[in-house]
Amino acid sequence: RRETGLLGAADSEVLFALALDRLDAGADLAGAVRGAIADVRARTGGRFCVLASDGDRLVGVRAGDTLWLRALGSGTTVASEPTDDDPAWRELADETLVTITVDGIAEEAL
């Protein structure tokens, strides 16, 4: 497990190592991120605003923190806070995992 070889203690480093372990075990990106967050929550709790991509999809998680989406034309912007006052921004519901691909946006409970 990568977690034992971490050089630092940053939350992002720990989440990344846990997600990579799950990817190596065959999980898809959403499953790897969901599982990494569950692992950390089981140990320490916490709030999460996470983004991860494999080049084909972007997975985002909002859990106790904020995450906003803005779909414009053929693209989607994701941010922890809106970057302007455009009414197209919408806040992702708490405890939600979102997957964004060229085919669209899918949301599910974390």
Coordinates of N, CA and C in Angstrom, one line a residue:
R1 N 0.8 -1.2 0.0 CA 0.0 0.0 0.0 C 0.9 1.2 0.0
R2 N 0.5 2.2 -0.8 CA 1.3 3.4 -1.0 C 1.3 4.3 0.3
E3 N 0.2 4.1 1.1 CA 0.1 4.9 2.3 C 1.3 4.8 3.2
T4 N 1.9 3.6 3.3 CA 3.0 3.4 4.2 C 4.3 4.1 3.7
G5 N 4.3 4.5 2.4 CA 5.5 5.1 1.8 C 5.4 6.6 1.6
L6 N 4.4 7.2 2.2 CA 4.2 8.7 2.1 C 5.3 9.5 2.7
L7 N 5.7 10.5 2.0 CA 6.8 11.4 2.5 C 6.2 12.5 3.4
G8 N 5.0 12.9 3.1 CA 4.4 14.0 3.9 C 3.1 13.5 4.6
A9 N 2.4 14.5 5.1 CA 1.2 14.2 5.8 C 0.0 15.0 5.2
A10 N 0.2 15.6 4.1 CA -0.9 16.5 3.5 C -2.1 15.6 3.2
D11 N -3.3 16.2 3.4 CA -4.5 15.4 3.2 C -4.6 14.9 1.8
S12 N -4.2 15.8 0.8 CA -4.3 15.4 -0.6 C -3.4 14.3 -0.9
E13 N -2.2 14.2 -0.3 CA -1.3 13.1 -0.5 C -1.8 11.8 0.0
V14 N -2.4 11.8 1.1 CA -3.0 10.6 1.7 C -4.2 10.1 0.8
L15 N -5.1 11.0 0.4 CA -6.2 10.7 -0.4 C -5.7 10.1 -1.8
F16 N -4.7 10.7 -2.3 CA -4.2 10.3 -3.6 C -3.6 8.9 -3.5
A17 N -2.9 8.6 -2.5 CA -2.3 7.3 -2.3 C -3.4 6.2 -2.1
L18 N -4.4 6.5 -1.3 CA -5.5 5.6 -1.1 C -6.3 5.3 -2.4
A19 N -6.5 6.4 -3.2 CA -7.2 6.2 -4.4 C -6.4 5.4 -5.4
L20 N -5.1 5.7 -5.5 CA -4.2 4.9 -6.4 C -4.2 3.4 -6.0
D21 N -4.2 3.1 -4.7 CA -4.3 1.7 -4.3 C -5.6 1.0 -4.8
R22 N -6.7 1.8 -4.7 CA -8.0 1.2 -5.2 C -8.0 1.1 -6.7
L23 N -7.4 2.1 -7.4 CA -7.3 1.9 -8.9 C -6.5 0.7 -9.3
D24 N -5.4 0.5 -8.6 CA -4.6 -0.7 -8.8 C -5.3 -2.0 -8.6
A25 N -6.3 -2.0 -7.7 CA -7.1 -3.1 -7.3 C -8.3 -3.3 -8.3
G26 N -8.4 -2.4 -9.3 CA -9.4 -2.6 -10.3 C -10.6 -1.6 -10.2
A27 N -10.7 -0.7 -9.2 CA -11.8 0.2 -9.1 C -11.7 1.2 -10.2
D28 N -12.9 1.7 -10.6 CA -13.0 2.8 -11.6 C -12.6 4.1 -10.8
L29 N -12.5 5.2 -11.5 CA -12.1 6.4 -10.9 C -13.0 6.9 -9.8
A30 N -14.3 6.8 -10.1 CA -15.3 7.3 -9.0 C -15.3 6.3 -7.8
G31 N -15.1 5.1 -8.0 CA -15.0 4.1 -6.9 C -13.8 4.3 -6.1
A32 N -12.7 4.6 -6.8 CA -11.4 4.8 -6.1 C -11.5 6.1 -5.2
V33 N -12.1 7.1 -5.7 CA -12.2 8.4 -4.9 C -13.2 8.2 -3.8
R34 N -14.3 7.6 -4.1 CA -15.3 7.3 -3.0 C -14.7 6.4 -1.9
G35 N -14.0 5.4 -2.3 CA -13.3 4.5 -1.3 C -12.3 5.2 -0.5
A36 N -11.5 6.0 -1.1 CA -10.4 6.8 -0.4 C -11.0 7.7 0.6
I37 N -12.1 8.4 0.3 CA -12.8 9.2 1.2 C -13.4 8.4 2.4
A38 N -14.0 7.3 2.1 CA -14.5 6.4 3.1 C -13.4 6.0 4.1
D39 N -12.3 5.6 3.5 CA -11.1 5.2 4.4 C -10.7 6.3 5.3
V40 N -10.6 7.5 4.8 CA -10.2 8.6 5.7 C -11.3 8.9 6.7
R41 N -12.5 8.9 6.3 CA -13.6 9.2 7.2 C -13.7 8.2 8.3
A42 N -13.4 6.9 8.0 CA -13.4 5.9 9.1 C -12.4 6.1 10.1
R43 N -11.3 6.8 9.8 CA -10.2 7.1 10.7 C -10.3 8.4 11.4
T44 N -10.7 9.4 10.7 CA -10.6 10.8 11.2 C -11.8 11.7 11.0
G45 N -12.7 11.3 10.1 CA -13.8 12.2 9.7 C -13.2 13.2 8.7
G46 N -13.9 14.3 8.6 CA -13.3 15.4 7.8 C -14.3 15.9 6.8
R47 N -14.0 17.0 6.1 CA -14.7 17.6 5.1 C -13.9 17.5 3.8
F48 N -14.6 17.3 2.7 CA -13.8 17.1 1.4 C -14.4 17.9 0.3
C49 N -13.5 18.5 -0.5 CA -13.8 19.1 -1.8 C -12.7 18.5 -2.7
V50 N -13.0 17.5 -3.5 CA -12.0 16.7 -4.2 C -12.3 16.7 -5.7
L51 N -11.3 16.8 -6.5 CA -11.4 16.6 -8.0 C -10.3 15.7 -8.4
A52 N -10.6 14.7 -9.3 CA -9.6 13.8 -9.8 C -10.0 13.5 -11.3
S53 N -9.0 13.3 -12.1 CA -9.3 13.1 -13.6 C -8.4 12.0 -14.1
D54 N -8.9 11.2 -15.0 CA -8.1 10.2 -15.7 C -7.9 10.5 -17.1
G55 N -8.2 11.7 -17.5 CA -8.1 12.1 -18.9 C -9.4 11.9 -19.7
D56 N -10.2 11.0 -19.3 CA -11.5 10.8 -20.0 C -12.7 11.4 -19.2
R57 N -12.5 11.5 -17.9 CA -13.6 11.9 -17.0 C -13.0 12.7 -15.8
L58 N -13.8 13.6 -15.3 CA -13.5 14.3 -14.1 C -14.5 13.9 -13.0
V59 N -14.0 13.5 -11.9 CA -14.8 13.1 -10.7 C -14.6 14.2 -9.7
G60 N -15.7 14.7 -9.1 CA -15.7 15.6 -8.0 C -16.5 15.2 -6.9
V61 N -16.1 15.5 -5.7 CA -16.8 15.2 -4.5 C -17.0 16.4 -3.6
R62 N -18.2 16.6 -3.2 CA -18.5 17.6 -2.2 C -19.0 16.9 -0.9
A63 N -18.3 17.1 0.2 CA -18.7 16.5 1.4 C -18.3 17.4 2.5
G64 N -19.3 18.3 2.9 CA -19.0 19.2 4.0 C -18.4 20.5 3.6
D65 N -17.9 20.6 2.4 CA -17.3 21.8 1.8 C -18.1 22.2 0.6
T66 N -17.7 23.2 -0.1 CA -18.5 23.6 -1.3 C -17.9 23.2 -2.6
L67 N -18.7 22.9 -3.6 CA -18.3 22.6 -4.9 C -19.4 23.1 -5.9
W68 N -19.0 23.9 -6.8 CA -19.9 24.5 -7.8 C -19.6 24.1 -9.2
L69 N -20.7 24.0 -10.0 CA -20.6 23.6 -11.4 C -21.2 24.7 -12.3
R70 N -20.6 24.9 -13.4 CA -21.2 25.8 -14.4 C -21.1 25.2 -15.8
A71 N -22.2 24.7 -16.4 CA -22.1 24.1 -17.7 C -22.4 25.2 -18.8
L72 N -21.4 25.4 -19.7 CA -21.5 26.4 -20.7 C -21.1 25.8 -22.1
G73 N -22.1 25.7 -23.0 CA -21.8 25.2 -24.3 C -21.3 23.7 -24.2
S74 N -20.2 23.5 -24.7 CA -19.6 22.1 -24.7 C -18.7 21.8 -23.5
G75 N -18.6 22.7 -22.5 CA -17.7 22.5 -21.4 C -18.4 22.8 -20.1
T76 N -17.7 22.3 -19.0 CA -18.2 22.5 -17.7 C -17.0 23.1 -16.8
T77 N -17.3 24.1 -16.0 CA -16.4 24.6 -15.1 C -16.7 24.1 -13.7
V78 N -15.7 23.7 -12.9 CA -15.9 23.2 -11.6 C -15.0 24.0 -10.7
A79 N -15.5 24.5 -9.6 CA -14.8 25.4 -8.7 C -15.3 25.2 -7.2
S80 N -14.4 25.5 -6.3 CA -14.9 25.5 -4.9 C -15.8 26.7 -4.6
E81 N -15.7 27.7 -5.3 CA -16.6 28.9 -5.2 C -16.8 29.5 -6.6
P82 N -17.9 30.0 -6.9 CA -18.1 30.6 -8.3 C -17.1 31.7 -8.5
T83 N -16.6 31.8 -9.7 CA -15.6 32.8 -10.1 C -16.2 34.1 -10.5
D84 N -17.5 34.1 -10.7 CA -18.1 35.4 -11.1 C -19.6 35.3 -10.7
D85 N -20.4 36.3 -11.1 CA -21.8 36.2 -10.7 C -22.8 35.7 -11.7
D86 N -22.2 34.9 -12.6 CA -23.0 34.2 -13.7 C -24.1 33.3 -13.0
P87 N -25.4 33.5 -13.4 CA -26.4 32.7 -12.8 C -26.4 31.2 -13.2
A88 N -25.5 30.9 -14.1 CA -25.4 29.5 -14.6 C -24.7 28.6 -13.5
W89 N -24.0 29.2 -12.6 CA -23.4 28.5 -11.5 C -24.4 27.8 -10.6
R90 N -24.2 26.6 -10.2 CA -25.1 25.9 -9.3 C -24.2 25.1 -8.3
E91 N -24.6 25.2 -7.1 CA -23.9 24.5 -6.0 C -24.3 23.0 -6.0
L92 N -23.3 22.1 -6.0 CA -23.5 20.7 -5.9 C -24.0 20.4 -4.5
A93 N -25.0 19.5 -4.4 CA -25.5 19.2 -3.1 C -24.5 18.5 -2.2
D94 N -24.5 18.7 -0.9 CA -23.6 18.1 0.0 C -23.7 16.6 -0.1
E95 N -22.6 15.9 0.2 CA -22.5 14.4 0.1 C -22.8 13.9 -1.3
T96 N -22.3 14.6 -2.3 CA -22.5 14.2 -3.7 C -21.2 13.9 -4.4
L97 N -21.2 12.9 -5.3 CA -20.1 12.6 -6.2 C -20.6 12.9 -7.6
V98 N -19.9 13.7 -8.3 CA -20.3 14.1 -9.7 C -19.2 13.5 -10.7
T99 N -19.7 13.0 -11.8 CA -18.8 12.6 -12.8 C -19.1 13.3 -14.1
I100 N -18.1 14.0 -14.7 CA -18.2 14.8 -15.9 C -17.5 14.1 -17.0
T101 N -18.1 13.9 -18.1 CA -17.5 13.3 -19.3 C -18.0 14.1 -20.5
V102 N -17.5 13.8 -21.7 CA -18.0 14.5 -22.9 C -19.4 14.2 -23.1
D103 N -20.0 13.1 -22.6 CA -21.4 12.8 -22.7 C -22.3 13.5 -21.8
G104 N -21.8 14.1 -20.7 CA -22.6 14.8 -19.8 C -22.2 14.8 -18.4
I105 N -23.1 15.1 -17.5 CA -22.8 15.2 -16.0 C -23.7 14.2 -15.3
A106 N -23.1 13.4 -14.5 CA -23.9 12.5 -13.7 C -23.6 12.7 -12.2
E107 N -24.7 12.8 -11.4 CA -24.5 13.0 -9.9 C -25.1 11.8 -9.2
E108 N -24.4 11.5 -8.1 CA -24.9 10.4 -7.2 C -24.5 10.7 -5.8
A109 N -25.3 10.1 -4.9 CA -25.0 10.2 -3.5 C -23.6 9.6 -3.2
L110 N -22.9 10.3 -2.3 CA -21.5 9.8 -1.9 C -21.7 8.6 -1.1

